[in-house]
Amino acid sequence: MPDPTTVKAALAAQAIETPSWAFGNSGTRFKVFAQPGVPRTPEEKIADAAVVHRLTGVAPSVALHVPWDAVEDYAKLNLFAQDAGVRIGAINTNVFQDDDYKLGSVTNADPRIRRKATDHLLEAVSIMDATGSRDLKLWFADGLNYPGQDDLRDRQERLSAALHETYDRLGANQRMLLEYKLFEPAFYATDVPDWGTSFAHCVELGPKAFVCIDTGHHAPGTNIEFIVAFLLRQGKLGAFDFNSRFYADDDLMAGAADPFQLFRIMYEIVRGEALEPSYGINFMLDQCHNIEAKIPAIIRSVMNIQEATAKALLVDRGALRDAQQSGDVLSANGVLMDAYNTDVRPLLRELREESGRDPDPLAAYHRSGYQAQIESDRAHGQQAGWNA
Amino acid sequence: MPDPTTVKAALAAQAIETPSWAFGNSGTRFKVFAQPGVPRTPEEKIADAAVVHRLTGVAPSVALHVPWDAVEDYAKLNLFAQDAGVRIGAINTNVFQDDDYKLGSVTNADPRIRRKATDHLLEAVSIMDATGSRDLKLWFADGLNYPGQDDLRDRQERLSAALHETYDRLGANQRMLLEYKLFEPAFYATDVPDWGTSFAHCVELGPKAFVCIDTGHHAPGTNIEFIVAFLLRQGKLGAFDFNSRFYADDDLMAGAADPFQLFRIMYEIVRGEALEPSYGINFMLDQCHNIEAKIPAIIRSVMNIQEATAKALLVDRGALRDAQQSGDVLSANGVLMDAYNTDVRPLLRELREESGRDPDPLAAYHRSGYQAQIESDRAHGQQAGWNA
Amino acid sequence: MPDPTTVKAALAAQAIETPSWAFGNSGTRFKVFAQPGVPRTPEEKIADAAVVHRLTGVAPSVALHVPWDAVEDYAKLNLFAQDAGVRIGAINTNVFQDDDYKLGSVTNADPRIRRKATDHLLEAVSIMDATGSRDLKLWFADGLNYPGQDDLRDRQERLSAALHETYDRLGANQRMLLEYKLFEPAFYATDVPDWGTSFAHCVELGPKAFVCIDTGHHAPGTNIEFIVAFLLRQGKLGAFDFNSRFYADDDLMAGAADPFQLFRIMYEIVRGEALEPSYGINFMLDQCHNIEAKIPAIIRSVMNIQEATAKALLVDRGALRDAQQSGDVLSANGVLMDAYNTDVRPLLRELREESGRDPDPLAAYHRSGYQAQIESDRAHGQQAGWNA
Amino acid sequence: MPDPTTVKAALAAQAIETPSWAFGNSGTRFKVFAQPGVPRTPEEKIADAAVVHRLTGVAPSVALHVPWDAVEDYAKLNLFAQDAGVRIGAINTNVFQDDDYKLGSVTNADPRIRRKATDHLLEAVSIMDATGSRDLKLWFADGLNYPGQDDLRDRQERLSAALHETYDRLGANQRMLLEYKLFEPAFYATDVPDWGTSFAHCVELGPKAFVCIDTGHHAPGTNIEFIVAFLLRQGKLGAFDFNSRFYADDDLMAGAADPFQLFRIMYEIVRGEALEPSYGINFMLDQCHNIEAKIPAIIRSVMNIQEATAKALLVDRGALRDAQQSGDVLSANGVLMDAYNTDVRPLLRELREESGRDPDPLAAYHRSGYQAQIESDRAHGQQAGWNA
């Protein structure tokens, strides 16, 4: 059985990155239900992220999304974050909300639009320079709604060109994370639809390019932990966008839809010795809290990932290996399930108390008065949202 | 082989209902790309629908959506439609875009919100009275994003109560169409997720309640033509919302994603002798033309349904039955495929010419100058869209 | 919080039915891997089922499959079961393994084959008379591989006729359970593909006909607990075939693929007050242990269902209702997750000890010597399997 | 518009490989329905394949499966094929039907079993040497049914080792085709589940390793023509296993379930200039004719691929490019659909007549007396089947 001290040390060192946009309003194509107290500025989003980190102790950085989080002075934003107790994490680009991008951004048939989109990617690297951010996260909404609409293969050439130009702009300590997604907003073909496509481009690009796994971006039945294990073997797993889903890219709280799957994913991370921040994987959240309170939902998501990680760390790897080697299917499965069936909440409460935190971050948040404060402070002005 | 005269007569009598909202702007949660010339008022939507009917000859009615298409005087709107050469079709209700409906409408745990939602349904029946519309179409976005969020069974009781109250308000010649949908915007459980749920409520309600099949609202792998055949047998198929999909509720043009499936659906309609308007099925479109030109896309969709119907009518039912009765799998399949593989476009061009129409409705539209006219006329004001 | 004594009492009264065929060899279309010690006769299957009951205390009955379990004297088989400490449960019919059934059984276009299939169903009722079995379980492999192969609607008429004839033969205390399945072995259309189809036929048949939910027989994304809740509301849920799946009808051990889903299903049972045997639901297993040891796998499956049930019973229903009524999404979800995250294994160990059983049924089985005994005793003769 | 002479020349040069096993009995896990006249030996399978080629003119080679098609003297079998008018195509290995392979073959935790499996692969290369076959086709049933059953990553190492050893054994003109499959017979994780995994291994192996796309081996919603286009760009598409499906790996006749998809796939082949045999793609069938007559089903499948290819060749690529470049979504889609909606059967009948064949291969087969002959000749002996 794993040593409790080791388990706790690993959990204490864990780092989960929160997404600035998840603190703002979001919704479906049918309706965005606005919530009171939602941030109006990048600074307010960072402030909210800092609260999550203060309460959980494992959310030390916050990802930005440009132009949603565009500011005049990024160095200043950086200092603001530091003062608030968090770091600026990945820079997420947005080449899907400008009218020009109706038929694609970097894969568009129109060279003018490709140029514009690529320039945005290059600008994001400049923001990385200014903020010290390590990771450039690329997600492209590019794709087709109808067969024949554009040439599938030409679009790969255009994609490759834009990726290369951007990659070449990266500094020595900067990385590119290439996300894939099966569908939405494109409904027939997506230009980076699966991990294989992202992987092939990353290999072509070089050692600073990595695949980013969004747990909600797969076809039904896809075994995500297999992809995790495979990419770890190839040295090409760079990041996660955690969230959960029952159907499509539902963007529910991580661990809410299939906690057993989240555990299996975290087990592959632990088994691959890839949990420590020094390994380099960026464990991000990417979620939409359409109907539930936003800051509590993010706290809950962080806790769900912690619990899955704790269970993964508790797997008796020696016993597991023995059962696997002997071909004892039921025992091997049993070893894994023993860890999964363990109630790790007491261990995590203990861990929080040992670091001077409230054992129950959600209760602490509700007691803190923060929610009432922001609902009052942020009553006026334009609240942040996807289309803000 | 079917008699060509009979086939043409059936095609000439076909009626497809266009949806007012498909002429307006639409999009995904990521972005609505606005198009020039999009209507600003219910009247302008009806005018566009009338163009589609003029060119195709088989789209004599247009469905409205309230409150999107709310007007002061429905009798006047009715006259406007008649003058334009179309009828007002189904009245679609909207209980999903008011802030009150964040956690549901008629299934909401809060009785005040249920009352408000049900009142909206009753008001829609009044609009039917005023417009002479036969069909009340109900689609509920109600559902849950998280397990435990609300009680699944209580919600069925609430749904049933609202449906009964509305059903009781229907006049002698009015019908209720209950649509189902697997998911979106609810991401864990939807209160009317499948045809079985809709069917069970319709049976409970009585002879004026019918199931509406939206071809994009099923789980992957669902055999839609089976549902068509089954509901015809039960006398409970009331309407279609046609569109097509590769993934989820993509709302692409009917026949664009899987023309063979559309043919199989229309074959069950033909086999069930349910194609004639007198049978009572309302063959509606329900689509979102996010990136393609709207009126041409609707014309194209109507033509796609016509082509599928023509092929279905061409099936040699005598030969099919013989092959089926003798257990000759390949021959039976072959008879169906022979009809599907036939190019029916010449036949449909002929049909249009015989009724004094242009054989190519899309070319006729592009030549007509209508698009330039509306782009100029509708340059100002608020264009219609889902969130208008 | 639920009272521990009540929880334990409910768990002690629980009854799970094991399937005789799961003790025999099974496999995929690619290969059946035979296991040593597998039973050769119905009696040996019953003996194995009795061991499972002896060790778990909650598996008091065993379902039979005819003709796989056909014997000369069913009254004698009944006595054999009683002596072994178990009851004979549902009688499962088999109208899919005779050469005549290549194109269907009760829905076959050939009346001779329909007659033969229906006669088999009637014979199964006679076996119920002889064994005192309450439940006739019907699963039809009937369906089509190719569009056009047969007439979808005619097949429903034929199905209905066979069901009515069989229903009319049922005694006063006998029930019919109609199972549905999306696909396999039919690959285009299945004649009873979903719960809606089964439900509609059961309603048409009358009060002794009930739907049977096999947890592996749904399209991807189907919310099974919704179906449970809905059928309970309609009074038409008669039975479960428990197993688990990642992809199709994988027939893995219950609770192995998605333990959270199994918990949600059992929660709807508890919430519907339908757990007690007196309510009438037959909680059966229907699994294939292709690569894992069979008796241990069945023990494990029974334990998995027990654990899911224990968690469902631990849900604080008062707190849940309060959170649901107040529209507090996160708290309501939290109440459910609190129960799910509880480690119920100590409680179940306690329960077993209190009834004089070993707290660890799997360890007890391995210590018992039973496996070595059957491997020796059953070394010769024809071992039972699907194609035996 | 494409020149008819060019189109016909391309169609005349097309080559589709038939699979020896599809002439034998097959079924589902529930039942194998035997058919009269099914071959009993590799020679009889080759004879049947030769009939398909004689009638269609585009099926010049037949794939073998060892050990199903193992013979003493492969050189002699080769001559037999030549005399019959066909070539021996890909050699398919079988490391899934020996009892040793219950928990995997080349990825098994047991080194003895890995050795045995790899030796079989090496032996297959020897058969290639003897028959002059160019392609070694590898499909591994290897995978897990339960989480924890074995280590996902270790299995990749073992797979890689076996692939390397086999690859190193290939002669200068021999190739390795690595097939992937989402699931079945493994129900939790498959060791080569998707094109990305196959691709990564092929890149690692070198220029003689290629991906094989089985059209039935994907998750629901996967865009297969995208994979075709992507692999062509990477120079790593080596072969197809054609068949069709509505649900899982249904192995129905190619083009039977979604003829539009088959057309889109063939369009990417045509667009990538990869149709000609000299390009190197092996267009194989891999199907199971469980309920339909086998030779006619294979003829029909070949014809379906021909029809899809003819339509793909008829796409007006100049017009398509113009519409794509101008961002005209509907016109671009329209150009593709115009080709798809064309009835190409007259063209193909013409082509057959020009090469001295019957325009209707199925009718010609039925008239030929071959079926009666084989039913009589092969009445005795052990008929070929998957478990033969």
Tab-separated table of C-alpha atoms in Angstrom, chain C residues 5-269:
chain	number	residue	atom	x	y	z
C	5	THR	CA	-30.802	0.175	10.953
C	6	THR	CA	-33.291	0.904	8.189
C	7	VAL	CA	-30.507	0.898	5.618
C	8	LYS	CA	-29.254	-2.458	6.822
C	9	ALA	CA	-32.721	-3.933	6.882
C	10	ALA	CA	-33.287	-2.881	3.291
C	11	LEU	CA	-29.949	-4.361	2.266
C	12	ALA	CA	-30.667	-7.589	4.079
C	13	ALA	CA	-33.973	-7.956	2.233
C	14	GLN	CA	-32.478	-7.283	-1.185
C	15	ALA	CA	-32.782	-10.014	-3.810
C	16	ILE	CA	-30.684	-10.337	-6.950
C	17	GLU	CA	-31.341	-13.127	-9.448
C	18	THR	CA	-28.406	-14.881	-11.077
C	19	PRO	CA	-28.582	-16.227	-14.645
C	20	SER	CA	-27.861	-19.918	-15.181
C	21	TRP	CA	-26.088	-19.199	-18.486
C	22	ALA	CA	-23.507	-16.886	-16.942
C	23	PHE	CA	-21.978	-19.886	-15.177
C	24	GLY	CA	-21.331	-21.495	-18.566
C	25	ASN	CA	-18.874	-20.631	-21.299
C	26	SER	CA	-19.444	-17.563	-23.393
C	27	GLY	CA	-17.467	-15.420	-25.766
C	28	THR	CA	-17.535	-13.114	-28.720
C	29	ARG	CA	-18.077	-13.969	-32.372
C	30	PHE	CA	-14.296	-14.290	-32.609
C	31	LYS	CA	-13.720	-16.918	-29.944
C	32	VAL	CA	-15.153	-18.669	-26.913
C	33	PHE	CA	-12.394	-19.272	-24.372
C	34	ALA	CA	-13.460	-22.304	-22.371
C	35	GLN	CA	-12.915	-22.379	-18.607
C	36	PRO	CA	-12.322	-25.389	-16.405
C	37	GLY	CA	-15.069	-26.439	-14.022
C	38	VAL	CA	-17.882	-24.938	-16.014
C	39	PRO	CA	-21.219	-26.725	-15.435
C	40	ARG	CA	-22.476	-29.370	-17.817
C	41	THR	CA	-26.101	-29.569	-16.713
C	42	PRO	CA	-28.866	-27.337	-15.390
C	43	GLU	CA	-28.330	-28.933	-12.000
C	44	GLU	CA	-24.672	-27.953	-11.958
C	45	LYS	CA	-25.593	-24.392	-12.888
C	46	ILE	CA	-28.081	-24.288	-10.044
C	47	ALA	CA	-25.430	-25.649	-7.707
C	48	ASP	CA	-23.120	-22.794	-8.682
C	49	ALA	CA	-25.903	-20.260	-8.208
C	50	ALA	CA	-26.535	-21.690	-4.767
C	51	VAL	CA	-22.912	-21.082	-3.838
C	52	VAL	CA	-23.279	-17.439	-4.818
C	53	HIS	CA	-26.364	-17.153	-2.636
C	54	ARG	CA	-24.737	-18.943	0.272
C	55	LEU	CA	-21.820	-16.514	0.238
C	56	THR	CA	-23.683	-13.273	-0.420
C	57	GLY	CA	-27.085	-13.910	1.106
C	58	VAL	CA	-28.841	-11.806	-1.521
C	59	ALA	CA	-29.026	-14.061	-4.567
C	60	PRO	CA	-31.916	-16.405	-3.698
C	61	SER	CA	-33.065	-17.261	-7.207
C	62	VAL	CA	-31.634	-18.373	-10.519
C	63	ALA	CA	-33.058	-17.657	-13.955
C	64	LEU	CA	-33.265	-20.491	-16.474
C	65	HIS	CA	-32.904	-20.395	-20.228
C	66	VAL	CA	-34.754	-22.890	-22.377
C	67	PRO	CA	-33.848	-24.951	-24.267
C	68	TRP	CA	-30.341	-24.497	-22.773
C	69	ASP	CA	-31.720	-25.628	-19.426
C	70	ALA	CA	-34.350	-27.983	-20.741
C	71	VAL	CA	-34.901	-31.070	-18.562
C	72	GLU	CA	-37.344	-33.948	-18.595
C	73	ASP	CA	-38.836	-33.202	-15.226
C	74	TYR	CA	-39.097	-29.574	-14.148
C	75	ALA	CA	-40.782	-30.360	-10.866
C	76	LYS	CA	-37.745	-32.417	-9.995
C	77	LEU	CA	-35.427	-29.580	-11.035
C	78	ASN	CA	-37.446	-27.325	-8.794
C	79	LEU	CA	-36.917	-29.643	-5.855
C	80	PHE	CA	-33.238	-29.820	-6.671
C	81	ALA	CA	-33.052	-26.047	-6.484
C	82	GLN	CA	-34.958	-25.934	-3.223
C	83	ASP	CA	-32.616	-28.475	-1.711
C	84	ALA	CA	-29.688	-26.378	-2.866
C	85	GLY	CA	-31.206	-23.346	-1.172
C	86	VAL	CA	-32.368	-21.335	-4.163
C	87	ARG	CA	-35.534	-20.776	-6.153
C	88	ILE	CA	-36.058	-21.002	-9.885
C	89	GLY	CA	-36.602	-17.520	-11.203
C	90	ALA	CA	-37.510	-16.189	-14.600
C	91	ILE	CA	-37.851	-18.526	-17.558
C	92	ASN	CA	-35.930	-17.105	-20.516
C	93	THR	CA	-36.971	-18.184	-23.953
C	94	ASN	CA	-34.659	-18.800	-26.888
C	95	VAL	CA	-35.959	-18.240	-30.370
C	96	PHE	CA	-32.680	-17.230	-31.967
C	97	GLN	CA	-30.481	-20.302	-32.208
C	98	ASP	CA	-32.456	-22.573	-34.445
C	99	ASP	CA	-31.637	-22.496	-38.156
C	100	ASP	CA	-35.243	-21.573	-38.834
C	101	TYR	CA	-34.750	-18.233	-37.102
C	102	LYS	CA	-32.207	-16.812	-39.534
C	103	LEU	CA	-34.635	-14.092	-40.629
C	104	GLY	CA	-36.566	-13.805	-37.403
C	105	SER	CA	-38.795	-15.794	-35.076
C	106	VAL	CA	-42.163	-14.306	-34.113
C	107	THR	CA	-41.740	-11.544	-36.706
C	108	ASN	CA	-40.595	-13.834	-39.527
C	109	ALA	CA	-42.416	-13.391	-42.830
C	110	ASP	CA	-42.962	-17.151	-42.884
C	111	PRO	CA	-46.067	-18.173	-40.868
C	112	ARG	CA	-44.660	-21.656	-40.202
C	113	ILE	CA	-41.695	-20.202	-38.389
C	114	ARG	CA	-43.844	-17.750	-36.452
C	115	ARG	CA	-45.987	-20.669	-35.304
C	116	LYS	CA	-42.932	-22.620	-34.209
C	117	ALA	CA	-41.546	-19.637	-32.287
C	118	THR	CA	-44.836	-18.850	-30.598
C	119	ASP	CA	-45.210	-22.488	-29.629
C	120	HIS	CA	-41.863	-22.246	-27.915
C	121	LEU	CA	-43.091	-19.261	-25.929
C	122	LEU	CA	-46.209	-21.142	-24.904
C	123	GLU	CA	-44.101	-24.106	-23.881
C	124	ALA	CA	-42.082	-21.817	-21.656
C	125	VAL	CA	-45.283	-20.902	-19.823
C	126	SER	CA	-45.811	-24.595	-19.219
C	127	ILE	CA	-42.364	-24.755	-17.688
C	128	MET	CA	-43.371	-21.834	-15.476
C	129	ASP	CA	-46.416	-23.829	-14.383
C	130	ALA	CA	-44.187	-26.751	-13.547
C	131	THR	CA	-41.537	-24.781	-11.709
C	132	GLY	CA	-43.722	-22.162	-10.083
C	133	SER	CA	-41.731	-19.499	-11.845
C	134	ARG	CA	-43.494	-16.135	-11.914
C	135	ASP	CA	-41.729	-14.448	-14.816
C	136	LEU	CA	-41.584	-15.185	-18.518
C	137	LYS	CA	-38.722	-13.213	-19.990
C	138	LEU	CA	-38.860	-12.513	-23.695
C	139	TRP	CA	-35.953	-11.284	-25.718
C	140	PHE	CA	-36.200	-11.381	-29.475
C	141	ALA	CA	-33.133	-11.276	-31.691
C	142	ASP	CA	-35.541	-10.465	-34.519
C	143	GLY	CA	-34.623	-7.660	-36.817
C	144	LEU	CA	-33.103	-6.741	-40.154
C	145	ASN	CA	-29.552	-6.348	-41.404
C	146	TYR	CA	-30.460	-4.438	-44.554
C	147	PRO	CA	-32.959	-1.724	-45.405
C	148	GLY	CA	-35.836	-3.219	-47.333
C	149	GLN	CA	-35.103	-6.755	-46.114
C	150	ASP	CA	-38.577	-6.959	-44.606
C	151	ASP	CA	-41.457	-4.662	-43.805
C	152	LEU	CA	-40.923	-2.883	-40.486
C	153	ARG	CA	-44.591	-2.412	-39.790
C	154	ASP	CA	-45.774	-5.874	-40.756
C	155	ARG	CA	-43.223	-7.210	-38.315
C	156	GLN	CA	-44.845	-5.224	-35.508
C	157	GLU	CA	-48.201	-6.778	-36.345
C	158	ARG	CA	-46.683	-10.237	-36.234
C	159	LEU	CA	-44.907	-9.453	-32.974
C	160	SER	CA	-48.090	-8.176	-31.448
C	161	ALA	CA	-49.981	-11.308	-32.441
C	162	ALA	CA	-47.397	-13.613	-30.852
C	163	LEU	CA	-47.251	-11.525	-27.697
C	164	HIS	CA	-51.022	-11.540	-27.349
C	165	GLU	CA	-51.267	-15.281	-27.808
C	166	THR	CA	-48.580	-15.815	-25.196
C	167	TYR	CA	-50.010	-13.247	-22.820
C	168	ASP	CA	-53.399	-14.944	-22.969
C	169	ARG	CA	-51.781	-18.184	-21.884
C	170	LEU	CA	-50.338	-16.669	-18.682
C	171	GLY	CA	-51.780	-17.754	-15.357
C	172	ALA	CA	-53.112	-15.356	-12.760
C	173	ASN	CA	-49.803	-14.969	-10.963
C	174	GLN	CA	-47.569	-15.068	-13.979
C	175	ARG	CA	-46.022	-12.078	-15.692
C	176	MET	CA	-44.440	-11.327	-19.028
C	177	LEU	CA	-41.190	-9.323	-19.152
C	178	LEU	CA	-40.440	-7.805	-22.549
C	179	GLU	CA	-36.822	-6.889	-23.075
C	180	TYR	CA	-35.600	-4.405	-25.661
C	181	LYS	CA	-32.210	-4.010	-27.320
C	182	LEU	CA	-30.834	-1.418	-29.715
C	183	PHE	CA	-28.904	-3.784	-31.957
C	184	GLU	CA	-27.076	-7.118	-32.226
C	185	PRO	CA	-27.546	-9.574	-33.718
C	186	ALA	CA	-29.634	-7.392	-36.055
C	187	PHE	CA	-27.550	-4.603	-37.531
C	188	TYR	CA	-30.012	-2.345	-39.282
C	189	ALA	CA	-33.320	-2.523	-37.426
C	190	THR	CA	-34.379	-4.469	-34.356
C	191	ASP	CA	-38.036	-5.240	-33.801
C	192	VAL	CA	-37.993	-4.232	-30.115
C	193	PRO	CA	-35.172	-1.685	-30.107
C	194	ASP	CA	-36.023	0.594	-27.192
C	195	TRP	CA	-38.066	0.977	-24.047
C	196	GLY	CA	-40.763	2.890	-25.890
C	197	THR	CA	-41.494	-0.058	-28.147
C	198	SER	CA	-41.537	-2.492	-25.262
C	199	PHE	CA	-43.711	-0.139	-23.211
C	200	ALA	CA	-46.267	0.376	-25.998
C	201	HIS	CA	-46.645	-3.382	-26.464
C	202	CYS	CA	-46.916	-3.936	-22.698
C	203	VAL	CA	-49.629	-1.299	-22.379
C	204	GLU	CA	-51.502	-2.915	-25.254
C	205	LEU	CA	-51.147	-6.345	-23.624
C	206	GLY	CA	-52.346	-5.511	-20.146
C	207	PRO	CA	-51.442	-5.502	-16.471
C	208	LYS	CA	-49.322	-8.657	-16.485
C	209	ALA	CA	-46.866	-7.300	-19.094
C	210	PHE	CA	-43.834	-5.317	-17.958
C	211	VAL	CA	-40.727	-3.795	-19.450
C	212	CYS	CA	-37.353	-5.371	-18.707
C	213	ILE	CA	-34.375	-3.001	-18.746
C	214	ASP	CA	-31.067	-4.549	-19.754
C	215	THR	CA	-28.522	-1.920	-18.756
C	216	GLY	CA	-26.333	-2.705	-21.767
C	217	HIS	CA	-28.989	-2.399	-24.472
C	218	HIS	CA	-29.118	1.338	-25.103
C	219	ALA	CA	-27.763	3.834	-27.571
C	220	PRO	CA	-24.735	5.845	-26.397
C	221	GLY	CA	-25.771	8.664	-24.094
C	222	THR	CA	-29.072	7.167	-23.012
C	223	ASN	CA	-29.998	8.177	-19.471
C	224	ILE	CA	-31.058	4.863	-17.990
C	225	GLU	CA	-32.140	6.190	-14.601
C	226	PHE	CA	-34.618	8.425	-16.410
C	227	ILE	CA	-36.188	5.340	-17.972
C	228	VAL	CA	-36.304	3.704	-14.543
C	229	ALA	CA	-38.047	6.716	-13.031
C	230	PHE	CA	-40.443	7.010	-15.958
C	231	LEU	CA	-41.446	3.355	-15.980
C	232	LEU	CA	-41.930	3.358	-12.220
C	233	ARG	CA	-44.317	6.282	-12.659
C	234	GLN	CA	-46.210	4.288	-15.290
C	235	GLY	CA	-46.212	1.108	-13.173
C	236	LYS	CA	-44.546	-0.784	-16.002
C	237	LEU	CA	-41.042	-1.578	-14.781
C	238	GLY	CA	-40.861	-5.327	-14.286
C	239	ALA	CA	-37.220	-6.291	-14.250
C	240	PHE	CA	-33.577	-5.509	-14.827
C	241	ASP	CA	-30.916	-7.382	-16.653
C	242	PHE	CA	-27.853	-5.934	-14.972
C	243	ASN	CA	-24.446	-5.867	-16.623
C	244	SER	CA	-22.148	-3.093	-17.712
C	245	ARG	CA	-20.693	-1.750	-20.902
C	246	PHE	CA	-18.288	0.757	-22.337
C	247	TYR	CA	-19.369	0.392	-25.976
C	248	ALA	CA	-22.193	-1.907	-27.021
C	249	ASP	CA	-23.785	-4.890	-25.284
C	250	ASP	CA	-20.471	-5.734	-23.668
C	251	ASP	CA	-22.061	-7.809	-20.879
C	252	LEU	CA	-19.318	-6.980	-18.389
C	253	MET	CA	-19.828	-7.289	-14.644
C	254	ALA	CA	-22.489	-4.941	-13.265
C	255	GLY	CA	-20.886	-1.830	-11.840
C	256	ALA	CA	-17.566	-2.412	-13.569
C	257	ALA	CA	-17.800	0.205	-16.300
C	258	ASP	CA	-19.707	3.031	-14.670
C	259	PRO	CA	-20.350	2.554	-10.965
C	260	PHE	CA	-21.809	6.050	-10.709
C	261	GLN	CA	-24.494	5.159	-13.240
C	262	LEU	CA	-25.392	2.012	-11.310
C	263	PHE	CA	-25.735	4.143	-8.172
C	264	ARG	CA	-28.026	6.598	-9.976
C	265	ILE	CA	-30.188	3.718	-11.199
C	266	MET	CA	-30.442	2.258	-7.714
C	267	TYR	CA	-31.231	5.684	-6.325
C	268	GLU	CA	-34.316	5.918	-8.563
C	269	ILE	CA	-35.342	2.490	-7.323
